[in-house]
PDB file of C-alpha atoms and ligand atoms in Angstrom:
ATOM      1  CA  UNK L  48      -3.685 -29.130 -66.293  1.00  0.00           C
ATOM      2  CA  UNK L  49      -2.530 -32.394 -64.979  1.00  0.00           C
ATOM      3  CA  UNK L  50      -4.011 -35.437 -67.142  1.00  0.00           C
ATOM      4  CA  UNK L  51      -2.738 -38.925 -67.389  1.00  0.00           C
ATOM      5  CA  UNK L  52      -2.724 -40.882 -70.587  1.00  0.00           C
ATOM      6  CA  UNK L  53      -4.808 -44.005 -71.479  1.00  0.00           C
ATOM      7  CA  UNK L  54      -2.361 -45.306 -73.976  1.00  0.00           C
ATOM      8  CA  UNK L  55      -0.417 -48.474 -73.184  1.00  0.00           C
ATOM      9  CA  UNK L  56       3.225 -48.242 -73.841  1.00  0.00           C
ATOM     10  CA  UNK L  57       2.770 -52.217 -74.731  1.00  0.00           C
ATOM     11  CA  UNK L  58       1.225 -50.979 -77.943  1.00  0.00           C
ATOM     12  CA  UNK L  59       3.638 -48.430 -79.018  1.00  0.00           C
ATOM     13  CA  UNK L  60       4.534 -48.225 -82.687  1.00  0.00           C
ATOM     14  CA  UNK L  61       8.161 -46.752 -81.913  1.00  0.00           C
ATOM     15  CA  UNK L  62      10.166 -45.807 -79.010  1.00  0.00           C
ATOM     16  CA  UNK L  63      13.605 -44.291 -78.665  1.00  0.00           C
ATOM     17  CA  UNK L  64      15.543 -42.685 -76.062  1.00  0.00           C
ATOM     18  CA  UNK L  65      17.525 -39.524 -76.806  1.00  0.00           C
ATOM     19  CA  UNK L  66      20.747 -39.010 -74.932  1.00  0.00           C
ATOM     20  CA  UNK L  67      21.138 -35.762 -73.171  1.00  0.00           C
ATOM     21  CA  UNK L  68      22.749 -33.350 -75.900  1.00  0.00           C
ATOM     22  CA  UNK L  69      21.288 -35.402 -78.883  1.00  0.00           C
ATOM     23  CA  UNK L  70      18.528 -34.326 -81.362  1.00  0.00           C
ATOM     24  CA  UNK L  71      15.723 -36.292 -82.631  1.00  0.00           C
ATOM     25  CA  UNK L  72      14.208 -35.507 -86.160  1.00  0.00           C
ATOM     26  CA  UNK L  73      11.326 -37.789 -87.383  1.00  0.00           C
ATOM     27  CA  UNK L  74       7.944 -37.258 -89.080  1.00  0.00           C
ATOM     28  CA  UNK L  75       4.868 -38.011 -86.855  1.00  0.00           C
ATOM     29  CA  UNK L  76       1.979 -38.717 -89.189  1.00  0.00           C
ATOM     30  CA  UNK L  77      -1.631 -37.157 -88.698  1.00  0.00           C
ATOM     31  CA  UNK L  78      -3.627 -39.057 -86.206  1.00  0.00           C
ATOM     32  CA  UNK L  79      -0.439 -40.432 -84.452  1.00  0.00           C
ATOM     33  CA  UNK L  80       0.192 -39.693 -80.861  1.00  0.00           C
ATOM     34  CA  UNK L  81       3.683 -38.439 -79.505  1.00  0.00           C
ATOM     35  CA  UNK L  82       4.686 -38.855 -75.854  1.00  0.00           C
ATOM     36  CA  UNK L  83       8.071 -37.202 -74.558  1.00  0.00           C
ATOM     37  CA  UNK L  84       9.053 -38.574 -71.097  1.00  0.00           C
ATOM     38  CA  UNK L  85      11.263 -36.694 -68.889  1.00  0.00           C
ATOM     39  CA  UNK L  86      13.103 -39.865 -67.696  1.00  0.00           C
ATOM     40  CA  UNK L  87      15.042 -38.376 -64.915  1.00  0.00           C
ATOM     41  CA  UNK L  88      13.482 -35.064 -64.101  1.00  0.00           C
ATOM     42  CA  UNK L  89      13.797 -31.411 -64.910  1.00  0.00           C
ATOM     43  CA  UNK L  90      15.354 -32.015 -68.432  1.00  0.00           C
ATOM     44  CA  UNK L  91      14.295 -29.512 -71.090  1.00  0.00           C
ATOM     45  CA  UNK L  92      13.188 -30.948 -74.534  1.00  0.00           C
ATOM     46  CA  UNK L  93      13.555 -27.935 -76.834  1.00  0.00           C
ATOM     47  CA  UNK L  94      11.191 -28.570 -79.756  1.00  0.00           C
ATOM     48  CA  UNK L  95      10.158 -27.188 -83.217  1.00  0.00           C
ATOM     49  CA  UNK L  96       7.315 -28.690 -85.275  1.00  0.00           C
ATOM     50  CA  UNK L  97       6.899 -28.070 -89.121  1.00  0.00           C
ATOM     51  CA  UNK L  98       4.482 -29.137 -91.738  1.00  0.00           C
ATOM     52  CA  UNK L  99       5.898 -32.310 -93.372  1.00  0.00           C
ATOM     53  CA  UNK L 100       4.055 -31.320 -96.735  1.00  0.00           C
ATOM     54  CA  UNK L 101       5.484 -27.760 -96.579  1.00  0.00           C
ATOM     55  CA  UNK L 102       8.238 -27.033 -93.935  1.00  0.00           C
ATOM     56  CA  UNK L 103       7.643 -23.235 -94.261  1.00  0.00           C
ATOM     57  CA  UNK L 104       4.540 -23.764 -92.247  1.00  0.00           C
ATOM     58  CA  UNK L 105       5.661 -24.335 -88.677  1.00  0.00           C
ATOM     59  CA  UNK L 106       4.884 -23.978 -84.926  1.00  0.00           C
ATOM     60  CA  UNK L 107       4.063 -20.386 -84.169  1.00  0.00           C
ATOM     61  CA  UNK L 108       4.497 -19.490 -80.455  1.00  0.00           C
ATOM     62  CA  UNK L 109       2.816 -16.156 -81.061  1.00  0.00           C
ATOM     63  CA  UNK L 110      -0.216 -17.512 -82.767  1.00  0.00           C
ATOM     64  CA  UNK L 111      -0.684 -20.300 -80.296  1.00  0.00           C
ATOM     65  CA  UNK L 112      -0.418 -18.220 -77.341  1.00  0.00           C
ATOM     66  CA  UNK L 113      -2.950 -15.556 -78.742  1.00  0.00           C
ATOM     67  CA  UNK L 114      -5.480 -18.256 -79.718  1.00  0.00           C
ATOM     68  CA  UNK L 115      -5.477 -19.930 -76.389  1.00  0.00           C
ATOM     69  CA  UNK L 116      -5.320 -16.910 -74.281  1.00  0.00           C
ATOM     70  CA  UNK L 117      -2.403 -18.067 -72.133  1.00  0.00           C
ATOM     71  CA  UNK L 118       1.353 -18.054 -72.127  1.00  0.00           C
ATOM     72  CA  UNK L 119       1.650 -21.636 -70.807  1.00  0.00           C
ATOM     73  CA  UNK L 120       1.272 -24.880 -72.567  1.00  0.00           C
ATOM     74  CA  UNK L 121      -0.499 -27.922 -71.014  1.00  0.00           C
ATOM     75  CA  UNK L 122      -3.271 -30.379 -71.669  1.00  0.00           C
ATOM     76  CA  UNK L 123      -5.638 -28.885 -74.167  1.00  0.00           C
ATOM     77  CA  UNK L 124      -3.475 -26.606 -75.845  1.00  0.00           C
ATOM     78  CA  UNK L 125      -3.628 -26.598 -79.499  1.00  0.00           C
ATOM     79  CA  UNK L 126      -0.444 -25.813 -81.258  1.00  0.00           C
ATOM     80  CA  UNK L 127      -1.079 -23.397 -84.247  1.00  0.00           C
ATOM     81  CA  UNK L 128       1.218 -22.791 -87.186  1.00  0.00           C
ATOM     82  CA  UNK L 129       2.203 -19.466 -88.664  1.00  0.00           C
ATOM     83  CA  UNK L 130      -0.599 -20.055 -91.190  1.00  0.00           C
ATOM     84  CA  UNK L 131      -3.101 -20.401 -88.587  1.00  0.00           C
ATOM     85  CA  UNK L 132      -3.649 -24.244 -88.898  1.00  0.00           C
ATOM     86  CA  UNK L 133      -3.792 -26.649 -85.678  1.00  0.00           C
ATOM     87  CA  UNK L 134      -0.692 -28.712 -85.838  1.00  0.00           C
ATOM     88  CA  UNK L 135      -1.066 -30.728 -82.723  1.00  0.00           C
ATOM     89  CA  UNK L 136      -2.816 -30.864 -79.358  1.00  0.00           C
ATOM     90  CA  UNK L 137      -1.616 -31.602 -76.060  1.00  0.00           C
ATOM     91  CA  UNK L 138      -3.752 -34.400 -75.041  1.00  0.00           C
ATOM     92  CA  UNK L 139      -2.015 -35.727 -71.744  1.00  0.00           C
ATOM     93  CA  UNK L 140       0.386 -34.118 -69.446  1.00  0.00           C
ATOM     94  CA  UNK L 141       1.656 -35.125 -65.998  1.00  0.00           C
ATOM     95  CA  UNK L 142       4.087 -32.231 -65.506  1.00  0.00           C
ATOM     96  CA  UNK L 143       1.418 -29.380 -65.683  1.00  0.00           C
ATOM     97  CA  UNK L 144       3.052 -26.629 -67.577  1.00  0.00           C
ATOM     98  CA  UNK L 145       5.517 -25.990 -70.483  1.00  0.00           C
ATOM     99  CA  UNK L 146       7.284 -22.781 -71.805  1.00  0.00           C
ATOM    100  CA  UNK L 147       7.141 -21.350 -75.265  1.00  0.00           C
ATOM    101  CA  UNK L 148       8.446 -17.923 -74.363  1.00  0.00           C
ATOM    102  CA  UNK L 149      12.170 -18.454 -73.237  1.00  0.00           C
ATOM    103  CA  UNK L 150      13.685 -19.652 -76.323  1.00  0.00           C
ATOM    104  CA  UNK L 151      16.494 -22.162 -76.684  1.00  0.00           C
ATOM    105  CA  UNK L 152      20.080 -21.949 -75.587  1.00  0.00           C
ATOM    106  CA  UNK L 153      22.821 -20.728 -77.990  1.00  0.00           C
ATOM    107  CA  UNK L 154      26.390 -20.321 -77.659  1.00  0.00           C
ATOM    108  CA  UNK L 155      25.891 -16.591 -77.879  1.00  0.00           C
ATOM    109  CA  UNK L 156      23.106 -16.507 -74.962  1.00  0.00           C
ATOM    110  CA  UNK L 157      25.583 -18.884 -73.000  1.00  0.00           C
ATOM    111  CA  UNK L 158      28.111 -16.002 -73.195  1.00  0.00           C
ATOM    112  CA  UNK L 159      25.576 -13.527 -72.108  1.00  0.00           C
ATOM    113  CA  UNK L 160      23.981 -15.418 -69.322  1.00  0.00           C
ATOM    114  CA  UNK L 161      26.994 -17.113 -67.963  1.00  0.00           C
ATOM    115  CA  UNK L 162      30.559 -16.573 -69.120  1.00  0.00           C
ATOM    116  CA  UNK L 163      32.480 -15.440 -72.108  1.00  0.00           C
ATOM    117  CA  UNK L 164      34.518 -18.552 -71.834  1.00  0.00           C
ATOM    118  CA  UNK L 165      31.299 -20.537 -72.459  1.00  0.00           C
ATOM    119  CA  UNK L 166      31.047 -19.949 -76.143  1.00  0.00           C
ATOM    120  CA  UNK L 167      32.550 -23.223 -77.048  1.00  0.00           C
ATOM    121  CA  UNK L 168      29.886 -25.070 -75.244  1.00  0.00           C
ATOM    122  CA  UNK L 169      27.336 -27.131 -77.138  1.00  0.00           C
ATOM    123  CA  UNK L 170      23.862 -25.427 -77.367  1.00  0.00           C
ATOM    124  CA  UNK L 171      20.210 -26.516 -78.455  1.00  0.00           C
ATOM    125  CA  UNK L 172      20.865 -24.294 -81.503  1.00  0.00           C
ATOM    126  CA  UNK L 173      23.724 -26.347 -82.554  1.00  0.00           C
ATOM    127  CA  UNK L 174      21.799 -29.351 -82.306  1.00  0.00           C
ATOM    128  CA  UNK L 175      19.016 -28.010 -84.441  1.00  0.00           C
ATOM    129  CA  UNK L 176      21.503 -26.876 -87.025  1.00  0.00           C
ATOM    130  CA  UNK L 177      23.132 -30.288 -87.047  1.00  0.00           C
ATOM    131  CA  UNK L 178      19.852 -31.799 -87.466  1.00  0.00           C
ATOM    132  CA  UNK L 179      18.875 -29.876 -90.570  1.00  0.00           C
ATOM    133  CA  UNK L 180      22.273 -30.386 -92.303  1.00  0.00           C
ATOM    134  CA  UNK L 181      22.194 -34.151 -91.499  1.00  0.00           C
ATOM    135  CA  UNK L 182      18.739 -34.392 -92.921  1.00  0.00           C
ATOM    136  CA  UNK L 183      18.765 -32.886 -96.428  1.00  0.00           C
ATOM    137  CA  UNK L 184      15.669 -34.836 -97.316  1.00  0.00           C
ATOM    138  CA  UNK L 185      13.669 -32.067 -95.470  1.00  0.00           C
ATOM    139  CA  UNK L 186      15.253 -29.407 -97.445  1.00  0.00           C
ATOM    140  CA  UNK L 187      15.506 -27.127 -94.331  1.00  0.00           C
ATOM    141  CA  UNK L 188      18.275 -24.748 -93.263  1.00  0.00           C
ATOM    142  CA  UNK L 189      19.386 -22.197 -90.632  1.00  0.00           C
ATOM    143  CA  UNK L 190      16.653 -19.864 -91.684  1.00  0.00           C
ATOM    144  CA  UNK L 191      13.934 -22.561 -90.758  1.00  0.00           C
ATOM    145  CA  UNK L 192      15.121 -22.493 -86.891  1.00  0.00           C
ATOM    146  CA  UNK L 193      12.453 -20.249 -85.247  1.00  0.00           C
ATOM    147  CA  UNK L 194      10.921 -20.053 -81.960  1.00  0.00           C
ATOM    148  CA  UNK L 195      10.177 -23.339 -80.070  1.00  0.00           C
ATOM    149  CA  UNK L 196       8.783 -25.012 -77.171  1.00  0.00           C
ATOM    150  CA  UNK L 197      10.642 -25.943 -74.000  1.00  0.00           C
ATOM    151  CA  UNK L 198       8.749 -29.073 -72.672  1.00  0.00           C
ATOM    152  CA  UNK L 199       9.400 -29.776 -68.950  1.00  0.00           C
ATOM    153  CA  UNK L 200      10.777 -26.169 -68.475  1.00  0.00           C
ATOM    154  CA  UNK L 201       9.399 -23.754 -65.981  1.00  0.00           C
ATOM    155  CA  UNK L 202       9.674 -20.035 -66.942  1.00  0.00           C
ATOM    156  CA  UNK L 203       6.927 -18.202 -64.871  1.00  0.00           C
ATOM    157  CA  UNK L 204       5.875 -14.781 -65.827  1.00  0.00           C
ATOM    158  CA  UNK L 205       6.313 -12.141 -62.898  1.00  0.00           C
ATOM    159  CA  UNK L 206       3.761  -9.738 -61.631  1.00  0.00           C
ATOM    160  CA  UNK L 207       5.191  -7.185 -63.686  1.00  0.00           C
ATOM    161  CA  UNK L 208       5.454  -9.242 -66.815  1.00  0.00           C
ATOM    162  CA  UNK L 209       9.013 -10.477 -66.538  1.00  0.00           C
ATOM    163  CA  UNK L 210      10.521 -13.883 -67.553  1.00  0.00           C
ATOM    164  CA  UNK L 211      12.045 -15.836 -64.812  1.00  0.00           C
ATOM    165  CA  UNK L 212      13.849 -19.118 -65.180  1.00  0.00           C
ATOM    166  CA  UNK L 213      12.728 -21.035 -62.121  1.00  0.00           C
ATOM    167  CA  UNK L 214      13.391 -24.424 -60.549  1.00  0.00           C
ATOM    168  CA  UNK L 215      11.599 -27.179 -62.681  1.00  0.00           C
ATOM    169  CA  UNK L 216       8.251 -28.392 -61.757  1.00  0.00           C
ATOM    170  CA  UNK L 217       8.967 -31.723 -63.563  1.00  0.00           C
ATOM    171  CA  UNK L 218      10.040 -34.955 -62.078  1.00  0.00           C
ATOM    172  CA  UNK L 219      11.252 -38.415 -63.244  1.00  0.00           C
ATOM    173  CA  UNK L 220       8.810 -40.040 -65.483  1.00  0.00           C
ATOM    174  CA  UNK L 221       6.720 -37.133 -66.157  1.00  0.00           C
ATOM    175  CA  UNK L 222       5.541 -36.761 -69.720  1.00  0.00           C
ATOM    176  CA  UNK L 223       3.599 -34.806 -72.282  1.00  0.00           C
ATOM    177  CA  UNK L 224       1.780 -36.252 -75.051  1.00  0.00           C
ATOM    178  CA  UNK L 225       0.626 -34.741 -78.319  1.00  0.00           C
ATOM    179  CA  UNK L 226      -1.808 -35.824 -81.085  1.00  0.00           C
ATOM    180  CA  UNK L 227      -1.032 -34.608 -84.668  1.00  0.00           C
ATOM    181  CA  UNK L 228      -3.426 -33.048 -86.976  1.00  0.00           C
ATOM    182  CA  UNK L 229      -1.209 -33.048 -89.987  1.00  0.00           C
ATOM    183  CA  UNK L 230       1.908 -34.895 -90.880  1.00  0.00           C
ATOM    184  CA  UNK L 231       4.600 -32.869 -88.748  1.00  0.00           C
ATOM    185  CA  UNK L 232       8.424 -33.083 -88.669  1.00  0.00           C
ATOM    186  CA  UNK L 233       9.243 -33.242 -85.064  1.00  0.00           C
ATOM    187  CA  UNK L 234      12.772 -31.664 -84.228  1.00  0.00           C
ATOM    188  CA  UNK L 235      13.698 -31.963 -80.545  1.00  0.00           C
ATOM    189  CA  UNK L 236      17.041 -30.907 -78.862  1.00  0.00           C
ATOM    190  CA  UNK L 237      17.503 -32.699 -75.759  1.00  0.00           C
ATOM    191  CA  UNK L 238      19.206 -29.750 -74.121  1.00  0.00           C
ATOM    192  CA  UNK L 239      22.868 -30.002 -73.377  1.00  0.00           C
ATOM    193  CA  UNK L 240      22.958 -27.093 -71.061  1.00  0.00           C
ATOM    194  CA  UNK L 241      25.504 -27.434 -68.264  1.00  0.00           C
ATOM    195  CA  UNK L 242      25.357 -23.859 -66.955  1.00  0.00           C
ATOM    196  CA  UNK L 243      21.815 -23.605 -65.780  1.00  0.00           C
ATOM    197  CA  UNK L 244      20.791 -24.554 -62.314  1.00  0.00           C
ATOM    198  CA  UNK L 245      17.134 -25.430 -63.488  1.00  0.00           C
ATOM    199  CA  UNK L 246      18.478 -28.893 -64.595  1.00  0.00           C
ATOM    200  CA  UNK L 247      20.915 -29.132 -61.558  1.00  0.00           C
ATOM    201  CA  UNK L 248      23.702 -28.664 -64.330  1.00  0.00           C
ATOM    202  CA  UNK L 249      23.298 -32.240 -65.288  1.00  0.00           C
ATOM    203  CA  UNK L 250      21.414 -32.879 -68.700  1.00  0.00           C
ATOM    204  CA  UNK L 251      19.692 -36.249 -68.699  1.00  0.00           C
ATOM    205  CA  UNK L 252      17.984 -38.473 -71.417  1.00  0.00           C
ATOM    206  CA  UNK L 253      14.385 -38.180 -72.535  1.00  0.00           C
ATOM    207  CA  UNK L 254      12.360 -40.889 -74.338  1.00  0.00           C
ATOM    208  CA  UNK L 255       9.921 -40.661 -77.198  1.00  0.00           C
ATOM    209  CA  UNK L 256       7.115 -43.019 -77.936  1.00  0.00           C
ATOM    210  CA  UNK L 257       4.669 -42.840 -80.918  1.00  0.00           C
ATOM    211  CA  UNK L 258       1.382 -44.722 -81.198  1.00  0.00           C
ATOM    212  CA  UNK L 259      -0.553 -44.969 -84.549  1.00  0.00           C
TER     213      UNK L 259
HETATM  214 ZN1  LIG S 314      19.113 -25.772 -74.349  1.00  0.00          ZN
END
């Protein structure tokens, strides 16, 4: 569901642009609101959420889908942890639909989907692994990399239950906004994918804004 935000970017506590292919890993406090902006359109922000108090508690696609009875994420979707607790709620969304089924790109899936010669190309999973290794303060490792949300990505379910990677429905300046119910570690891989037509083979920057 399309819903515009009432928050004013002039009042923002923090904002940063994430270059295509980079990651962003920060704590967003309970009560804060995080906005992710698709600056140039049809970019995928592959995102994981963890409880800052206990990173073993993290975003669960399975629990979120079951609790809301819908496979797509948009305004009103409450993101549920593997412990069944509400982590964040999507409070505004000008894109209208976000995927949490397709998973993230990895060098292995690039080989399967595109070409054996693509193995060396940078993938979201590499960005996440780099993030956890460069942030030892969170005491996380490869084992903590689990299922994610693909903000701005369009992965419609076919009539017979299949997954299809379709052209994006996002556009320059579209955003999604989430209010945190607990202190959360947010880990975004701004997807570096160069082989998927859904971003026109052109990964682009996204922006994050946080309001207290
Ligand atoms: Zn990716």
